[in-house]
PDB file of C-alpha atoms in Angstrom:
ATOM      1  CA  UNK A   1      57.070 -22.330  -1.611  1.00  0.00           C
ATOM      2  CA  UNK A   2      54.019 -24.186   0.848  1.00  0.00           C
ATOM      3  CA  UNK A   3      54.438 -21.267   2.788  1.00  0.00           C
ATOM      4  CA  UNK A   4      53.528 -17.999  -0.026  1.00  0.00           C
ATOM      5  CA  UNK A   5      50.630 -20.233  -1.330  1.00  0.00           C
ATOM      6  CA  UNK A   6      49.513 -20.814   2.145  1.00  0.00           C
ATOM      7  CA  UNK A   7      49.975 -16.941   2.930  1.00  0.00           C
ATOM      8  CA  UNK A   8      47.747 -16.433  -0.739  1.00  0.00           C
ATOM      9  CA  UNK A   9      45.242 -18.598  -0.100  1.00  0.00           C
ATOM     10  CA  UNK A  10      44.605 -16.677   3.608  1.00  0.00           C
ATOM     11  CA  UNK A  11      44.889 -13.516   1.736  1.00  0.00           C
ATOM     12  CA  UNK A  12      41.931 -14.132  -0.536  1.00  0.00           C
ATOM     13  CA  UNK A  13      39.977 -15.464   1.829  1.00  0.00           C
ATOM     14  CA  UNK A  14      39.775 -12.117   3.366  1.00  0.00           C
ATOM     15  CA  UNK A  15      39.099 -10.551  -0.443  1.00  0.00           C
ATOM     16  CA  UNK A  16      36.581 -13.013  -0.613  1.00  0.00           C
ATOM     17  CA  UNK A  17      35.234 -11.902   2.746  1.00  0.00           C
ATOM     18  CA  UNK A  18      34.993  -8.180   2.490  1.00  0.00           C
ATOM     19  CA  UNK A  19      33.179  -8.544  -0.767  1.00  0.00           C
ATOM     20  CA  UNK A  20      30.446 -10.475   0.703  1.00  0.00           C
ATOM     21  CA  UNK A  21      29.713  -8.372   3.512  1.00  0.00           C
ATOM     22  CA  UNK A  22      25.543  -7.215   4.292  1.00  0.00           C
ATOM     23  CA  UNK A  23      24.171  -3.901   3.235  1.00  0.00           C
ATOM     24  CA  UNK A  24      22.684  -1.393   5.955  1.00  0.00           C
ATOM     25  CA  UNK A  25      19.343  -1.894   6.308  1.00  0.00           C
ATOM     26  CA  UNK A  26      17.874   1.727   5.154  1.00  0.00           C
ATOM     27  CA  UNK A  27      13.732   1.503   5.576  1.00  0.00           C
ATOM     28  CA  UNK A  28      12.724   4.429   3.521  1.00  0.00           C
ATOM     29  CA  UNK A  29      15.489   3.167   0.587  1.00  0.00           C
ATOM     30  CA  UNK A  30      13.378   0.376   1.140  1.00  0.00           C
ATOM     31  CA  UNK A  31      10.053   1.659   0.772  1.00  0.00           C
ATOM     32  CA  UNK A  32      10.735   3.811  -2.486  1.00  0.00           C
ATOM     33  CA  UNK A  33      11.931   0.345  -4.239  1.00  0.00           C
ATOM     34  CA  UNK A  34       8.409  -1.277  -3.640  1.00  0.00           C
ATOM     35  CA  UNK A  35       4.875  -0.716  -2.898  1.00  0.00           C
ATOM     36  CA  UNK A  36       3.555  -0.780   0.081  1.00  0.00           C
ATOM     37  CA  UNK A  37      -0.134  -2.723   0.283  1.00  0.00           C
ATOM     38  CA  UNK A  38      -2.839  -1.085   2.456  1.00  0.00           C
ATOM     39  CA  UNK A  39      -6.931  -2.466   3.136  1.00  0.00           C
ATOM     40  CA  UNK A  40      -5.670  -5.668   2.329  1.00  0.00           C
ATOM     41  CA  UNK A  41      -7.003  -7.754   4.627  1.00  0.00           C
ATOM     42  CA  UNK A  42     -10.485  -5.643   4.314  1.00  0.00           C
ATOM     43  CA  UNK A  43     -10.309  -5.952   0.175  1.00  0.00           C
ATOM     44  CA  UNK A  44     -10.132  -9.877   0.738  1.00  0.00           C
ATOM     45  CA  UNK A  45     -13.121  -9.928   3.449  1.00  0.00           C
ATOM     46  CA  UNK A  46     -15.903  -7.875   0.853  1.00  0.00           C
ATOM     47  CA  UNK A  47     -18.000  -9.721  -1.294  1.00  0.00           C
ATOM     48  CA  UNK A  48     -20.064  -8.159  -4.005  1.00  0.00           C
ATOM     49  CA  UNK A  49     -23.833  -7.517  -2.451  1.00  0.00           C
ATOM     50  CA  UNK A  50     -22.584  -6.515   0.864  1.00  0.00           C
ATOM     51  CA  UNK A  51     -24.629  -3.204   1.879  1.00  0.00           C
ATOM     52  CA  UNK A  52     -22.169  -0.474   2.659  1.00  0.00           C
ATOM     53  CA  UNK A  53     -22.842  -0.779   6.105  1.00  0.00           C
ATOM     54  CA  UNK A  54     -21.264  -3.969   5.805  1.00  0.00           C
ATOM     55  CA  UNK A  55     -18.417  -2.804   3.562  1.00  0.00           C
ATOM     56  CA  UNK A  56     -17.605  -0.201   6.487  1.00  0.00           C
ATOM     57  CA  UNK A  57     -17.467  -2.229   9.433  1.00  0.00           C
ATOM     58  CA  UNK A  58     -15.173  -4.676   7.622  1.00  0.00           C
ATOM     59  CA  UNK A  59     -12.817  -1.358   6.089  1.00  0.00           C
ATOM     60  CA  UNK A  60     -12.865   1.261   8.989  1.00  0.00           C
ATOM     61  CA  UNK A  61     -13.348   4.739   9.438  1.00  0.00           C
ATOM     62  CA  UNK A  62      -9.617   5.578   9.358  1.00  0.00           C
ATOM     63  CA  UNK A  63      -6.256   4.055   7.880  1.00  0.00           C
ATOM     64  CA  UNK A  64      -3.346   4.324   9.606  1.00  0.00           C
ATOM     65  CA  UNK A  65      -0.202   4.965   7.265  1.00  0.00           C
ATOM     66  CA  UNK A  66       2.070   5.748   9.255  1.00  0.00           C
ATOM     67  CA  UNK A  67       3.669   7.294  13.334  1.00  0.00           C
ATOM     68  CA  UNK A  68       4.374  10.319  14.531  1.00  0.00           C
ATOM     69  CA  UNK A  69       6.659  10.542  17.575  1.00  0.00           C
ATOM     70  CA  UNK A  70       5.002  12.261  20.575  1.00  0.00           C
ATOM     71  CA  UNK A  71       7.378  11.241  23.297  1.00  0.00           C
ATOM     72  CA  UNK A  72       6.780   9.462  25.636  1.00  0.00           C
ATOM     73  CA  UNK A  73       4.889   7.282  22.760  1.00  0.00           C
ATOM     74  CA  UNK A  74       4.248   7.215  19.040  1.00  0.00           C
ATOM     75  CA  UNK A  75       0.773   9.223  17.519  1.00  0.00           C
ATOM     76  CA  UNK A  76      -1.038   7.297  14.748  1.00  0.00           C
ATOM     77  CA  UNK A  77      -1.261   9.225  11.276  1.00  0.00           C
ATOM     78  CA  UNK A  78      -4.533   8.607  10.139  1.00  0.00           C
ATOM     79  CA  UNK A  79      -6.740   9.415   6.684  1.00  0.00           C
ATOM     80  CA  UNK A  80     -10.268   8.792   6.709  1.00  0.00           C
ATOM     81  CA  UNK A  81     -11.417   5.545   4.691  1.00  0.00           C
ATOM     82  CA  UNK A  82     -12.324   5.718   2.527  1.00  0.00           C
ATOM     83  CA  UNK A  83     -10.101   8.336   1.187  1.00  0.00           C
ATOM     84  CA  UNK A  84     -12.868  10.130  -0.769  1.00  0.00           C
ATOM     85  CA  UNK A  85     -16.661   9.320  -2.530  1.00  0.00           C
ATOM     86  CA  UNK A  86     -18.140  10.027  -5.579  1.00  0.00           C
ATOM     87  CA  UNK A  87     -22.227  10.212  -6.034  1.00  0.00           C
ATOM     88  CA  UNK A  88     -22.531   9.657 -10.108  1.00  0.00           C
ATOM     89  CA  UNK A  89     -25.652  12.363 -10.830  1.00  0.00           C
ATOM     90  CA  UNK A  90     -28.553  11.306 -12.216  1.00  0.00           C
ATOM     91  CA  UNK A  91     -28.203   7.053 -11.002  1.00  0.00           C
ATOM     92  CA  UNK A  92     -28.145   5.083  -8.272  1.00  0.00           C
ATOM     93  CA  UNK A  93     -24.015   4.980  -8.370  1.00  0.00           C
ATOM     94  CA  UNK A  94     -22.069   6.093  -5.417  1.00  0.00           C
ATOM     95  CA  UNK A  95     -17.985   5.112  -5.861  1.00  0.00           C
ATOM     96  CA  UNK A  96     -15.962   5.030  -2.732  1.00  0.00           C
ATOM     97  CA  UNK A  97     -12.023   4.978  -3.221  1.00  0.00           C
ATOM     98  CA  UNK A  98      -9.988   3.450  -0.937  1.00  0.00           C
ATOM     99  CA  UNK A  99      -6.514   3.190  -0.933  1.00  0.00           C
ATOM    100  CA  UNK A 100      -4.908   0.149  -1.830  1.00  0.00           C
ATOM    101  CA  UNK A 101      -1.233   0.983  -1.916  1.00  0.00           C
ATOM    102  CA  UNK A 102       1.541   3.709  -2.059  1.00  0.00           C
ATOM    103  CA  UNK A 103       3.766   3.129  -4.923  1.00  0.00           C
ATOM    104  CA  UNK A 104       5.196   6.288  -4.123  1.00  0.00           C
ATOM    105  CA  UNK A 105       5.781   7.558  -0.553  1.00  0.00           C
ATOM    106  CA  UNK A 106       6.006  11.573  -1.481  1.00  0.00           C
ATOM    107  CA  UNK A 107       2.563  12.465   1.008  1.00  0.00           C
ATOM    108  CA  UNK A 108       0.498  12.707  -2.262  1.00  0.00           C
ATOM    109  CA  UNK A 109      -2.506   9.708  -2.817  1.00  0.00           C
ATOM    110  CA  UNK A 110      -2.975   9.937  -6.902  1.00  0.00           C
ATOM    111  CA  UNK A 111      -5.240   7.809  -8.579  1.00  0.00           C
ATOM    112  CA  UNK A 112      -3.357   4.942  -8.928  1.00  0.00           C
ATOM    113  CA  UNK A 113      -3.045   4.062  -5.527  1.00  0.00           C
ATOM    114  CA  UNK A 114      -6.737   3.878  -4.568  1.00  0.00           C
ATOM    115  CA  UNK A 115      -9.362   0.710  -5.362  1.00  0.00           C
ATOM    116  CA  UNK A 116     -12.861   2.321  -6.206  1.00  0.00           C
ATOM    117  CA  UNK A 117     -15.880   0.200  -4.711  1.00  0.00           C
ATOM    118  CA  UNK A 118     -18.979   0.944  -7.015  1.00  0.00           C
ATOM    119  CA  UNK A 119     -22.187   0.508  -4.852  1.00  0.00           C
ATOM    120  CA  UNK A 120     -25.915   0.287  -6.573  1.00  0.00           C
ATOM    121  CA  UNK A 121     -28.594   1.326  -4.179  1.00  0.00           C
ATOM    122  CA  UNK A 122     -26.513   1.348  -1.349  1.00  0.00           C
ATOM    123  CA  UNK A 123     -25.084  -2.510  -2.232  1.00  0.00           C
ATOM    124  CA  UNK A 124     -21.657  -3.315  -3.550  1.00  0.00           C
ATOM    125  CA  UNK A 125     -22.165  -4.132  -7.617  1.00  0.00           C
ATOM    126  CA  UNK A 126     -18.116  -4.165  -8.130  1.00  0.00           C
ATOM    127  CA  UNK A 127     -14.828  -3.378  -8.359  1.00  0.00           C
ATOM    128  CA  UNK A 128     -12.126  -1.382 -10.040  1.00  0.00           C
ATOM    129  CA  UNK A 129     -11.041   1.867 -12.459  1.00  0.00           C
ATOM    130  CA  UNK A 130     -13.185  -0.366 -15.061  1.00  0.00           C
ATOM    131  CA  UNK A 131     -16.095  -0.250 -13.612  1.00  0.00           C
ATOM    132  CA  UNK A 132     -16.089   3.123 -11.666  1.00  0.00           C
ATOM    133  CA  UNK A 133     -14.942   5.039 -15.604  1.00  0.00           C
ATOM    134  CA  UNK A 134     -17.429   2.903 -17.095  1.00  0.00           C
ATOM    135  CA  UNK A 135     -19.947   5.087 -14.709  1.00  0.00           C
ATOM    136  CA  UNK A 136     -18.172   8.503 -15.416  1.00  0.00           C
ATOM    137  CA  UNK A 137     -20.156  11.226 -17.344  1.00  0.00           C
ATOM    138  CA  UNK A 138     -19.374  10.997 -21.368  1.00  0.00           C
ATOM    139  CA  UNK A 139     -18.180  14.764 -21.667  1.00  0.00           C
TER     140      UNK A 139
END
């Protein structure tokens, strides 16, 4: 009888064991299940009144986002920062957008991924969708 509950007990513990084994480590699983934070640093360093001079020695010219393999080493992928400006007509309102994070890695930047930087006469005045649709043309 000591011996079957002795041979159960050593059975389960290798049920027990094969249920708590690790999962494979798969990056891209991993980077479609949470966003991935870019300029961070930089967004933490600016301070409202910095000339955009200032802003773009602090953010860059280019981001890198990612490698390409070029063997014998790896290429940087690169998109200029920021990723696109906006002169408002008519005001002294330029909006750069940088991007702030990919939520989605599918090679497409949308809106929601950038941080617009609202600069007054060439000085930084703010922060945010907010702000930079506050400036947008009423149609």
């Amino acid at each position: 009888m000591w011996a079957m509950r002795f041979f159960i007990a050593i059975l389960s513990c290798f049920f027990v064991t094969g249920c708590a084994s690790t999962p494979v480590y798969n990056p891209m699983q991993v980077a479609t299940q949470q966003e991935i934070l870019l300029n961070e640093s930089g967004f933490k360093a600016i301070q409202e009144g910095m000339t955009l001079d200032q802003i773009h020695q602090i953010m860059g010219i280019a981001l890198v986002i990612g490698y390409e393999e070029q063997p014998p080493d790896y290429k940087p992928l690169t998109v200029p920062n920021p990723y696109k400006t906006q002169t408002i007509n008519g005001t002294d309102y330029q909006i750069e957008y940088y991007i702030e994070s990919i939520r989605q890695p599918d090679g497409v930047v949308s809106d929601d991924e950038l941080l617009p930087l609202v600069f007054k006469d060439g000085k930084l005045v703010g922060r945010g969708w907010p702000l930079a649709n506050s400036l947008q043309p009423k149609i």
